[in-house]
């Protein structure tokens, strides 16, 4: 990978990659309408790492599905790289809470699924998959089945599958929620490294305030359903960040500020 995109340090600000204006969503169900997202505006620049935190059921996953083009919006504007989002987007990689690996496929074939679905040339895809496996420290596990891997390794495979087609945008919906605390911290470091090395734009949904602060350039705080963006915080901690930063006063101050939102309005999404 060539130059690393760093929006803050570059002379000209990086272009806006994801933009929403008055975007809203109401699910129409047999029992009536469920207003899930109030009209919201957001703007994410190329190369930014943005996290979204908010109470359970406030519409975080809905927001991510709208950005991915997996759900139609009820109204408003949403663009990715300046183009209106209509239907599934090819420019994004998606990681869900559970690794969602196919149990009958080996690691390499789970990653290559992305290329098969997209009809990409297989020889090149295989080569890239090997590079990604190397990068993620999974060399030697290519031919294992998912059940032969730890939870953290499975989640790394899911991330590699999302990266295979080299999408400029990575959308992650509570990807580390099912992991133990130590594995989760390792995955946070790994994700920071992948992001730093690839210049990708990341939108991460998480219910962990420390995770959001540790990884992000900006944190969006959502209100309860119908969700709206209550506040946006710039996280001005120097990069690259080591886990030690979590013990700093600056980190504690961010955590306190973010937590205050949820003490004020109820509880944060938790499992
Ligand atoms: P979060 O990810 O923040 O927990 P979701 O986006 O999953 O929230 O859901 C937000 C709200 O929308 C919830 O009240 C949920 O019940 C409702 N909802 C989600 N998906 C659907 C659907 N397909 N049909 C009807 N209501 C839905
Ligand atoms: Mg969700």
CSV table of C-alpha atoms and ligand atoms in Angstrom, one decimal:
chain,number,residue,atom,x,y,z
A,1,UNK,CA,0.0,0.0,0.0
A,2,UNK,CA,1.4,3.5,-0.8
A,3,UNK,CA,0.7,6.6,1.2
A,4,UNK,CA,-1.4,6.3,4.3
A,5,UNK,CA,-4.4,8.7,4.3
A,6,UNK,CA,-4.3,10.9,7.3
A,7,UNK,CA,-7.1,13.5,7.0
A,8,UNK,CA,-5.8,15.6,9.9
A,9,UNK,CA,-2.2,16.0,8.6
A,10,UNK,CA,-2.8,16.4,4.9
A,11,UNK,CA,-2.7,20.0,3.6
A,12,UNK,CA,-6.1,19.8,2.0
A,13,UNK,CA,-8.8,18.0,3.9
A,14,UNK,CA,-9.6,14.5,2.5
A,15,UNK,CA,-12.8,14.4,0.4
A,16,UNK,CA,-16.1,13.5,2.0
A,17,UNK,CA,-16.8,9.8,1.4
A,18,UNK,CA,-20.0,9.1,3.2
A,19,UNK,CA,-22.6,11.8,3.5
A,20,UNK,CA,-26.2,11.8,4.8
A,21,UNK,CA,-28.6,14.7,4.8
A,22,UNK,CA,-32.0,14.3,6.4
A,23,UNK,CA,-31.6,10.5,6.2
A,24,UNK,CA,-34.4,8.7,8.0
A,25,UNK,CA,-35.9,5.3,8.4
A,26,UNK,CA,-39.3,4.0,9.4
A,27,UNK,CA,-39.9,0.3,9.3
A,28,UNK,CA,-43.4,-0.6,8.1
A,29,UNK,CA,-44.6,-3.7,9.9
A,30,UNK,CA,-47.9,-5.5,10.2
A,31,UNK,CA,-48.2,-4.0,13.7
A,32,UNK,CA,-47.6,-0.5,12.4
A,33,UNK,CA,-44.8,1.8,11.7
A,34,UNK,CA,-41.6,1.8,13.7
A,35,UNK,CA,-39.8,5.1,13.5
A,36,UNK,CA,-36.2,4.1,13.9
A,37,UNK,CA,-34.0,6.9,12.6
A,38,UNK,CA,-35.0,10.5,12.8
A,39,UNK,CA,-33.7,12.7,10.0
A,40,UNK,CA,-30.0,12.9,10.5
A,41,UNK,CA,-27.0,14.5,8.9
A,42,UNK,CA,-23.5,13.1,8.9
A,43,UNK,CA,-20.4,13.4,6.9
A,44,UNK,CA,-17.3,11.1,7.0
A,45,UNK,CA,-14.1,11.9,5.2
A,46,UNK,CA,-11.9,9.5,3.3
A,47,UNK,CA,-9.5,7.7,5.7
A,48,UNK,CA,-11.4,8.6,8.8
A,49,UNK,CA,-12.1,6.2,11.6
A,50,UNK,CA,-15.6,6.9,13.0
A,51,UNK,CA,-17.4,5.0,15.8
A,52,UNK,CA,-21.1,5.1,16.6
A,53,UNK,CA,-22.2,4.4,20.2
A,54,UNK,CA,-25.8,4.4,21.4
A,55,UNK,CA,-28.4,2.6,23.4
A,56,UNK,CA,-29.6,-0.8,22.4
A,57,UNK,CA,-32.3,-0.6,19.7
A,58,UNK,CA,-31.6,3.1,18.8
A,59,UNK,CA,-31.0,2.3,15.2
A,60,UNK,CA,-27.2,1.7,14.9
A,61,UNK,CA,-27.5,-1.5,12.8
A,62,UNK,CA,-30.2,0.2,10.7
A,63,UNK,CA,-27.9,3.1,10.0
A,64,UNK,CA,-25.1,0.7,9.0
A,65,UNK,CA,-27.5,-1.2,6.7
A,66,UNK,CA,-28.6,2.0,5.0
A,67,UNK,CA,-24.9,3.0,4.3
A,68,UNK,CA,-24.2,-0.5,3.0
A,69,UNK,CA,-27.3,-0.2,0.7
A,70,UNK,CA,-28.8,-3.4,2.3
A,71,UNK,CA,-31.9,-1.5,3.3
A,72,UNK,CA,-33.8,1.3,1.5
A,73,UNK,CA,-34.0,4.6,3.4
A,74,UNK,CA,-37.4,6.1,4.0
A,75,UNK,CA,-36.2,9.5,2.9
A,76,UNK,CA,-33.3,11.9,2.8
A,77,UNK,CA,-30.1,11.8,0.9
A,78,UNK,CA,-27.2,9.4,1.3
A,79,UNK,CA,-24.1,9.3,-0.9
A,80,UNK,CA,-21.0,7.2,-1.0
A,81,UNK,CA,-18.1,8.7,-2.9
A,82,UNK,CA,-20.6,11.3,-4.2
A,83,UNK,CA,-23.0,8.7,-5.7
A,84,UNK,CA,-26.4,8.1,-4.3
A,85,UNK,CA,-26.7,4.8,-2.4
A,86,UNK,CA,-29.3,2.6,-4.1
A,87,UNK,CA,-29.0,-1.1,-3.4
A,88,UNK,CA,-26.0,-3.1,-2.2
A,89,UNK,CA,-22.7,-1.2,-2.5
A,90,UNK,CA,-19.7,-2.8,-4.1
A,91,UNK,CA,-17.3,-0.3,-2.4
A,92,UNK,CA,-17.9,-1.5,1.1
A,93,UNK,CA,-16.7,-4.4,3.2
A,94,UNK,CA,-19.0,-5.5,6.0
A,95,UNK,CA,-18.2,-7.3,9.3
A,96,UNK,CA,-21.0,-8.4,11.6
A,97,UNK,CA,-21.0,-9.3,15.3
A,98,UNK,CA,-20.7,-13.0,14.6
A,99,UNK,CA,-18.0,-14.0,12.2
A,100,UNK,CA,-20.7,-15.7,10.0
A,101,UNK,CA,-18.2,-18.1,8.5
A,102,UNK,CA,-19.4,-21.1,6.6
A,103,UNK,CA,-18.5,-24.1,8.8
A,104,UNK,CA,-18.0,-26.5,5.9
A,105,UNK,CA,-15.4,-24.2,4.2
A,106,UNK,CA,-11.7,-23.8,5.2
A,107,UNK,CA,-10.3,-20.4,6.2
A,108,UNK,CA,-9.0,-19.7,2.7
A,109,UNK,CA,-12.3,-20.6,1.1
A,110,UNK,CA,-14.3,-18.6,3.5
A,111,UNK,CA,-12.2,-15.5,2.5
A,112,UNK,CA,-12.4,-16.4,-1.2
A,113,UNK,CA,-16.2,-16.5,-0.9
A,114,UNK,CA,-16.1,-12.7,-1.4
A,115,UNK,CA,-14.4,-13.1,-4.8
A,116,UNK,CA,-16.8,-15.9,-5.8
A,117,UNK,CA,-19.8,-13.8,-5.0
A,118,UNK,CA,-18.4,-10.8,-6.9
A,119,UNK,CA,-17.1,-12.9,-9.8
A,120,UNK,CA,-13.6,-11.6,-9.3
A,121,UNK,CA,-10.6,-13.3,-11.1
A,122,UNK,CA,-9.7,-16.2,-8.7
A,123,UNK,CA,-6.0,-16.4,-9.2
A,124,UNK,CA,-5.5,-12.7,-8.2
A,125,UNK,CA,-8.0,-13.1,-5.3
A,126,UNK,CA,-6.1,-16.2,-4.0
A,127,UNK,CA,-2.9,-14.2,-4.0
A,128,UNK,CA,-4.4,-11.3,-2.2
A,129,UNK,CA,-6.1,-13.7,0.3
A,130,UNK,CA,-2.6,-15.1,1.1
A,131,UNK,CA,-1.2,-11.6,1.7
A,132,UNK,CA,-4.1,-10.8,4.0
A,133,UNK,CA,-3.7,-14.1,5.9
A,134,UNK,CA,0.0,-13.2,6.4
A,135,UNK,CA,-0.9,-9.7,7.6
A,136,UNK,CA,-3.4,-11.0,10.1
A,137,UNK,CA,-1.0,-13.5,11.5
A,138,UNK,CA,-3.1,-16.5,10.3
A,139,UNK,CA,-0.4,-18.1,8.2
A,140,UNK,CA,-0.6,-21.9,8.8
A,141,UNK,CA,-4.3,-21.7,9.4
A,142,UNK,CA,-5.4,-21.4,5.8
A,143,UNK,CA,-6.7,-24.9,5.6
A,144,UNK,CA,-8.3,-25.1,9.0
A,145,UNK,CA,-12.1,-25.1,9.4
A,146,UNK,CA,-13.7,-22.3,11.5
A,147,UNK,CA,-14.4,-24.6,14.4
A,148,UNK,CA,-10.7,-25.3,14.7
A,149,UNK,CA,-10.0,-21.6,15.3
A,150,UNK,CA,-10.5,-19.4,18.4
A,151,UNK,CA,-13.2,-16.7,18.4
A,152,UNK,CA,-10.7,-14.0,17.8
A,153,UNK,CA,-9.2,-15.9,14.8
A,154,UNK,CA,-12.6,-16.5,13.3
A,155,UNK,CA,-13.3,-12.8,13.6
A,156,UNK,CA,-10.0,-12.0,11.9
A,157,UNK,CA,-11.0,-14.3,9.0
A,158,UNK,CA,-14.4,-12.4,8.8
A,159,UNK,CA,-12.4,-9.1,8.6
A,160,UNK,CA,-10.1,-10.5,5.9
A,161,UNK,CA,-13.1,-11.6,3.9
A,162,UNK,CA,-14.5,-8.0,4.1
A,163,UNK,CA,-11.1,-6.7,2.9
A,164,UNK,CA,-10.5,-9.1,0.1
A,165,UNK,CA,-12.0,-6.9,-2.7
A,166,UNK,CA,-10.0,-4.0,-1.2
A,167,UNK,CA,-13.1,-1.8,-0.5
A,168,UNK,CA,-12.3,1.8,0.4
A,169,UNK,CA,-15.0,1.6,3.2
A,170,UNK,CA,-15.2,-0.9,6.0
A,171,UNK,CA,-18.5,-1.1,7.9
A,172,UNK,CA,-18.3,-3.0,11.2
A,173,UNK,CA,-21.4,-3.8,13.4
A,174,UNK,CA,-20.2,-4.7,16.9
A,175,UNK,CA,-17.6,-7.0,15.4
A,176,UNK,CA,-15.9,-7.8,18.7
A,177,UNK,CA,-19.0,-8.0,21.0
A,178,UNK,CA,-18.7,-11.8,21.4
A,179,UNK,CA,-15.0,-11.8,22.3
A,180,UNK,CA,-13.4,-11.9,25.7
A,181,UNK,CA,-11.8,-8.7,27.0
A,182,UNK,CA,-8.2,-9.6,26.2
A,183,UNK,CA,-8.9,-10.9,22.7
A,184,UNK,CA,-11.0,-7.8,22.1
A,185,UNK,CA,-8.0,-5.6,23.0
A,186,UNK,CA,-5.8,-7.5,20.7
A,187,UNK,CA,-8.4,-7.1,17.9
A,188,UNK,CA,-8.6,-3.4,18.6
A,189,UNK,CA,-4.8,-3.1,18.1
A,190,UNK,CA,-5.0,-5.3,15.0
A,191,UNK,CA,-7.8,-3.1,13.6
A,192,UNK,CA,-5.9,0.0,14.3
A,193,UNK,CA,-2.9,-1.4,12.4
A,194,UNK,CA,-5.0,-2.5,9.4
A,195,UNK,CA,-6.7,0.9,9.2
A,196,UNK,CA,-3.3,2.7,9.5
A,197,UNK,CA,-1.7,0.6,6.9
A,198,UNK,CA,-4.6,0.6,4.4
A,199,UNK,CA,-5.9,4.2,4.6
A,200,UNK,CA,-9.5,2.8,4.6
A,201,UNK,CA,-12.5,4.7,5.9
A,202,UNK,CA,-14.0,2.8,8.9
A,203,UNK,CA,-17.5,3.1,10.4
A,204,UNK,CA,-17.5,1.0,13.6
A,205,UNK,CA,-20.6,0.4,15.6
A,206,UNK,CA,-19.7,-0.6,19.2
A,207,UNK,CA,-21.3,-0.6,22.6
A,208,UNK,CA,-17.8,-0.2,24.2
A,209,UNK,CA,-17.0,3.4,25.0
A,210,UNK,CA,-13.3,2.6,25.5
A,211,UNK,CA,-13.1,0.8,22.2
A,212,UNK,CA,-14.7,3.7,20.4
A,213,UNK,CA,-12.3,6.2,22.0
A,214,UNK,CA,-9.2,4.0,21.5
A,215,UNK,CA,-9.9,3.5,17.8
A,216,UNK,CA,-11.6,6.6,16.5
A,217,UNK,CA,-10.9,10.0,15.1
A,218,UNK,CA,-14.5,10.9,15.9
A,219,UNK,CA,-17.2,9.3,17.9
A,220,UNK,CA,-20.9,9.8,17.1
A,221,UNK,CA,-23.3,9.4,20.1
A,222,UNK,CA,-26.8,8.4,19.2
A,223,UNK,CA,-30.0,9.1,21.2
A,224,UNK,CA,-32.6,6.4,22.0
A,225,UNK,CA,-34.9,5.3,19.3
A,226,UNK,CA,-35.9,7.0,17.1
A,227,UNK,CA,-32.2,7.5,16.8
A,228,UNK,CA,-30.5,10.8,16.0
A,229,UNK,CA,-27.0,11.9,16.4
A,230,UNK,CA,-26.9,13.6,19.8
A,231,UNK,CA,-23.2,14.6,19.8
A,232,UNK,CA,-20.0,14.2,17.8
A,233,UNK,CA,-16.6,14.1,19.6
A,234,UNK,CA,-13.2,14.5,18.1
A,235,UNK,CA,-10.7,12.2,19.8
A,236,UNK,CA,-7.4,14.1,19.7
A,237,UNK,CA,-5.2,11.3,21.1
A,238,UNK,CA,-1.9,11.0,19.2
A,239,UNK,CA,-1.5,8.0,16.9
A,240,UNK,CA,-0.5,5.2,16.8
A,241,UNK,CA,-2.2,4.5,20.1
A,242,UNK,CA,-0.9,1.8,22.5
A,243,UNK,CA,-3.3,0.2,25.0
A,244,UNK,CA,-1.5,2.2,27.7
A,245,UNK,CA,-3.3,5.3,26.4
A,246,UNK,CA,-6.4,3.9,28.1
A,247,UNK,CA,-4.8,4.8,31.4
A,248,UNK,CA,-4.2,8.4,30.5
A,249,UNK,CA,-6.1,11.3,31.9
A,250,UNK,CA,-7.2,12.5,28.5
A,251,UNK,CA,-8.7,9.1,27.8
A,252,UNK,CA,-10.5,9.1,31.1
A,253,UNK,CA,-11.9,12.5,30.3
A,254,UNK,CA,-13.3,11.3,27.0
A,255,UNK,CA,-14.8,8.3,28.6
A,256,UNK,CA,-16.5,10.4,31.3
A,257,UNK,CA,-17.9,12.8,28.7
A,258,UNK,CA,-19.3,9.9,26.6
A,259,UNK,CA,-20.7,8.0,29.6
A,260,UNK,CA,-22.5,11.1,30.8
A,261,UNK,CA,-24.8,10.8,27.7
A,262,UNK,CA,-26.0,7.4,28.7
A,263,UNK,CA,-26.4,8.1,32.4
A,264,UNK,CA,-28.5,10.9,31.4
A,265,UNK,CA,-30.7,9.0,29.0
A,266,UNK,CA,-30.7,5.4,30.3
A,267,UNK,CA,-28.3,2.6,29.7
A,268,UNK,CA,-25.9,1.9,26.9
A,269,UNK,CA,-26.3,-1.1,24.6
A,270,UNK,CA,-24.9,-4.0,26.6
A,271,UNK,CA,-24.9,-7.8,26.3
B,1,LIG,P1,-29.4,-1.2,17.3
B,1,LIG,O1,-28.5,-1.8,16.3
B,1,LIG,O2,-29.1,0.2,17.7
B,1,LIG,O3,-29.6,-2.1,18.5
B,1,LIG,P2,-31.5,-1.7,15.2
B,1,LIG,O4,-31.1,-0.8,14.1
B,1,LIG,O5,-31.1,-3.1,15.1
B,1,LIG,O6,-30.9,-1.1,16.6
B,1,LIG,O7,-33.0,-1.6,15.5
B,1,LIG,C1,-33.6,-0.3,15.8
B,1,LIG,C2,-35.1,-0.5,16.0
B,1,LIG,O8,-35.7,-0.8,14.8
B,1,LIG,C3,-35.5,-1.5,17.0
B,1,LIG,O9,-36.5,-1.1,17.8
B,1,LIG,C4,-35.9,-2.7,16.2
B,1,LIG,O10,-36.8,-3.5,16.8
B,1,LIG,C5,-36.4,-2.0,15.0
B,1,LIG,N1,-36.2,-2.9,13.8
B,1,LIG,C6,-35.0,-3.3,13.3
B,1,LIG,N2,-35.1,-4.0,12.2
B,1,LIG,C7,-36.5,-4.1,12.0
B,1,LIG,C8,-37.3,-4.7,10.9
B,1,LIG,N3,-36.7,-5.4,9.9
B,1,LIG,N4,-38.6,-4.5,11.0
B,1,LIG,C9,-39.2,-3.8,12.0
B,1,LIG,N5,-38.5,-3.2,13.0
B,1,LIG,C10,-37.2,-3.3,13.0
B,2,LIG,MG1,-27.4,-3.5,16.3
